Amino acid sequence: MMTHSSDAAALNTPVFLNAQDIQIETLEVDFPESSERDASIFGNGENNIPVRVRFKFLDKSSNNKDISESLKKHIYLYDVSVHKGIRYRGCYLWGDSNQDLFAETQKNSNTLGFYGKNHATRPDADSSDVSEVVFYVKTENTFSVQKEFKLGAYLALNNESTPGNNNVSSGDHASVGLTVMPAIDYTNPSAWKVTQEGMSDIPLHDNMILKGSKFYESAVTGKSVTWKLRHSMLQDNTPLRLTVESSYSQRGSVLKTSVPPVASSQFTQEKPGENKHETSYNAWIVPHQGQGITIQPYLPSEHGSPSVEVTHPVAILSESHGLNHNTQDIFVIQASIKIQNDDFTINTVNTLTGTVVITDNVGHNQHIQVICSSQDGKPTVTGKG
């Protein structure tokens, strides 16, 4: 039996709440998903963690029938350090309640708690005659600095925002620790690392028509390069996951990609030391779930001839790619065609800046700006999009 008095002599004395004739036998707090007593969330106003209150109330005759369930709506969490109740959706607290935290009563897509290294799934608790209510705790606003909380539970018969001394959770499960981490800033360039994940040939030659003098198939090559961008918060063991999309700031591409590119470039330059022209076309595409990527370009020289025409769409990524959905990384596919012919020249047209939209499974939704290099192809996060 739980009590709420520090007096050892009162350990076996039932606690009655004023005229309500209610005895608190059990009132304790835990995380239903973990045996840990401490956890973390991100302070972005969306990420929430389930916090469970287990309770058993008796009437003056030590009868539990209907008492606990009838009082469920009067159970609240509170911030132990400041002794203030935490509001939840659909309730009202009289007085000065906690202004940092808020609780939902239903799980949603942003429900995800972060537990310690010793995290283990909590075994089912003994539920005999014990009722429970689960709150999904989040921040009221966005946090830019880390903050620590201890969450307890209390019975507020009159919806009072300040817990009394004899109506709060106590014992080994009196409270749980909650660390609120600052919201993730995906627009911070220094937090991103870019690596090249792969390169493959684009099979153009079976669908290619060349027009012009001294123009050979070997003069035209196509490459598909996969770039991976990973944020410092997205380590291998994190449960954080991203869904990534392009803002479609570009509606077309000279390479006629089936998915609009986030950036593109075209230019002619002299190959170093060879005194020969090389023309490059590039398109950077952010793959979307369930969409493959094809190209079917028609590439005329500046003066109309010579030219390269691809007669049928050529696949560079299949529909089942699985990139940029429920992932730890941003993937960008660079489609590149190079033409080596001294008679083939074009005007330089570079649109190298684009916007990528990131949504994660803890409620962040941010637009980031990406700049793609026309020289080495690398996409780089530069700030807010």
Coordinates of C-alpha atoms in Angstrom, one line a residue, residues 125-268:
A125 CA 2.6 -4.8 -15.3
D126 CA 0.4 -6.6 -12.8
S127 CA -3.0 -5.1 -13.6
S128 CA -5.1 -6.7 -10.9
D129 CA -7.5 -4.1 -9.6
V130 CA -5.1 -1.4 -10.9
S131 CA -6.2 1.1 -13.5
E132 CA -4.0 3.2 -15.8
V133 CA -4.0 6.3 -18.0
V134 CA -1.4 7.2 -20.5
F135 CA -0.4 10.7 -21.4
Y136 CA 1.7 11.7 -24.4
V137 CA 4.0 14.5 -23.2
K138 CA 5.5 17.1 -25.5
T139 CA 6.7 20.7 -25.2
E140 CA 4.4 23.6 -25.5
N141 CA 6.8 25.5 -27.6
T142 CA 10.2 25.1 -29.4
F143 CA 13.2 24.7 -27.2
S144 CA 16.6 26.0 -28.2
V145 CA 18.4 24.7 -25.1
Q146 CA 18.2 21.5 -23.2
K147 CA 16.1 21.3 -20.1
E148 CA 15.4 18.6 -17.4
F149 CA 12.1 17.7 -15.9
K150 CA 10.8 15.2 -13.3
L151 CA 7.3 14.1 -13.9
G152 CA 5.0 12.8 -11.1
A153 CA 1.3 12.3 -10.9
Y154 CA -1.4 13.7 -8.7
L155 CA -5.1 13.5 -8.1
A156 CA -6.9 16.8 -8.6
L157 CA -10.5 16.4 -7.4
N158 CA -11.2 20.1 -8.2
N159 CA -8.9 20.4 -11.2
E160 CA -6.4 22.4 -9.1
S161 CA -3.1 23.1 -10.8
T162 CA -1.0 22.8 -7.6
P163 CA -0.7 19.3 -6.1
G164 CA -1.3 18.9 -2.4
N165 CA 1.0 17.0 -0.1
N166 CA -1.1 13.9 0.2
N167 CA -2.4 13.3 -3.3
V168 CA 0.8 12.8 -5.3
S169 CA 2.6 9.7 -6.5
S170 CA 5.3 8.4 -4.1
G171 CA 7.6 5.5 -3.5
D172 CA 10.0 3.9 -6.0
H173 CA 7.8 5.0 -8.9
A174 CA 7.0 8.5 -7.7
S175 CA 8.4 10.2 -10.8
V176 CA 10.3 9.7 -14.1
G177 CA 13.0 11.9 -15.6
L178 CA 12.4 13.7 -18.9
T179 CA 15.2 15.5 -20.8
V180 CA 14.0 17.8 -23.5
M181 CA 16.6 18.2 -26.2
P182 CA 16.7 21.3 -28.5
A183 CA 14.8 20.9 -31.7
I184 CA 16.9 19.6 -34.6
D185 CA 18.1 22.3 -37.0
Y186 CA 18.4 20.5 -40.3
T187 CA 19.4 23.8 -42.0
N188 CA 22.8 23.9 -40.3
P189 CA 25.4 23.2 -43.0
S190 CA 28.1 22.1 -40.6
A191 CA 25.9 19.2 -39.4
W192 CA 25.8 17.4 -42.8
K193 CA 28.4 15.0 -44.3
V194 CA 28.3 14.2 -48.0
T195 CA 29.6 11.0 -49.5
Q196 CA 29.4 9.4 -53.0
E197 CA 27.6 6.1 -52.6
G198 CA 27.8 4.7 -56.2
M199 CA 28.3 5.3 -59.9
S200 CA 26.9 3.4 -62.8
D201 CA 26.7 3.8 -66.6
I202 CA 23.6 5.1 -68.2
P203 CA 22.9 2.8 -71.2
L204 CA 22.3 5.4 -73.9
H205 CA 23.7 3.8 -77.0
D206 CA 20.9 1.4 -77.9
N207 CA 18.4 4.3 -78.0
M208 CA 20.7 7.1 -79.4
I209 CA 20.7 8.9 -82.7
L210 CA 23.7 11.1 -83.6
K211 CA 23.6 13.8 -86.2
G212 CA 26.6 15.7 -87.5
S213 CA 30.0 15.1 -89.1
K214 CA 32.7 13.0 -87.3
F215 CA 30.4 12.1 -84.5
Y216 CA 30.8 8.7 -82.9
E217 CA 29.0 6.8 -80.2
S218 CA 32.1 6.7 -78.1
A219 CA 32.0 10.5 -77.9
V220 CA 28.8 10.3 -75.8
T221 CA 28.9 8.9 -72.2
G222 CA 26.3 8.8 -69.5
K223 CA 26.8 8.3 -65.8
S224 CA 24.4 8.1 -62.8
V225 CA 25.9 9.1 -59.5
T226 CA 24.3 8.5 -56.1
W227 CA 25.1 11.0 -53.4
K228 CA 24.3 10.5 -49.7
L229 CA 23.9 13.4 -47.2
R230 CA 23.7 12.4 -43.5
H231 CA 23.0 14.7 -40.6
S232 CA 25.1 14.4 -37.4
M233 CA 22.0 13.5 -35.4
L234 CA 21.2 10.5 -37.6
Q235 CA 23.7 7.9 -36.4
D236 CA 23.4 4.2 -37.2
N237 CA 21.6 3.3 -34.0
T238 CA 19.1 6.1 -33.9
P239 CA 15.3 5.5 -34.3
L240 CA 15.1 8.9 -36.1
R241 CA 13.9 8.5 -39.7
L242 CA 13.4 11.0 -42.6
T243 CA 11.1 11.4 -45.5
V244 CA 12.6 13.6 -48.1
E245 CA 11.1 15.4 -51.1
S246 CA 12.1 18.0 -53.6
S247 CA 10.2 21.3 -53.6
Y248 CA 10.0 21.0 -57.4
S249 CA 11.5 24.4 -57.8
Q250 CA 12.6 23.4 -61.4
R251 CA 9.8 22.2 -63.6
G252 CA 11.9 20.7 -66.4
S253 CA 15.4 19.7 -67.5
V254 CA 17.3 19.6 -70.7
L255 CA 17.8 15.9 -69.9
K256 CA 14.0 15.4 -69.7
T257 CA 14.0 13.6 -66.4
S258 CA 10.8 11.9 -65.5
V259 CA 11.0 13.6 -62.0
P260 CA 11.8 17.3 -62.0
P261 CA 15.3 18.0 -60.8
V262 CA 16.3 20.0 -57.8
A263 CA 19.2 21.5 -59.8
S264 CA 20.7 21.4 -63.2
S265 CA 23.7 22.6 -65.3
Q266 CA 25.0 22.6 -68.9
F267 CA 28.3 24.0 -70.2
T268 CA 31.1 23.5 -72.7

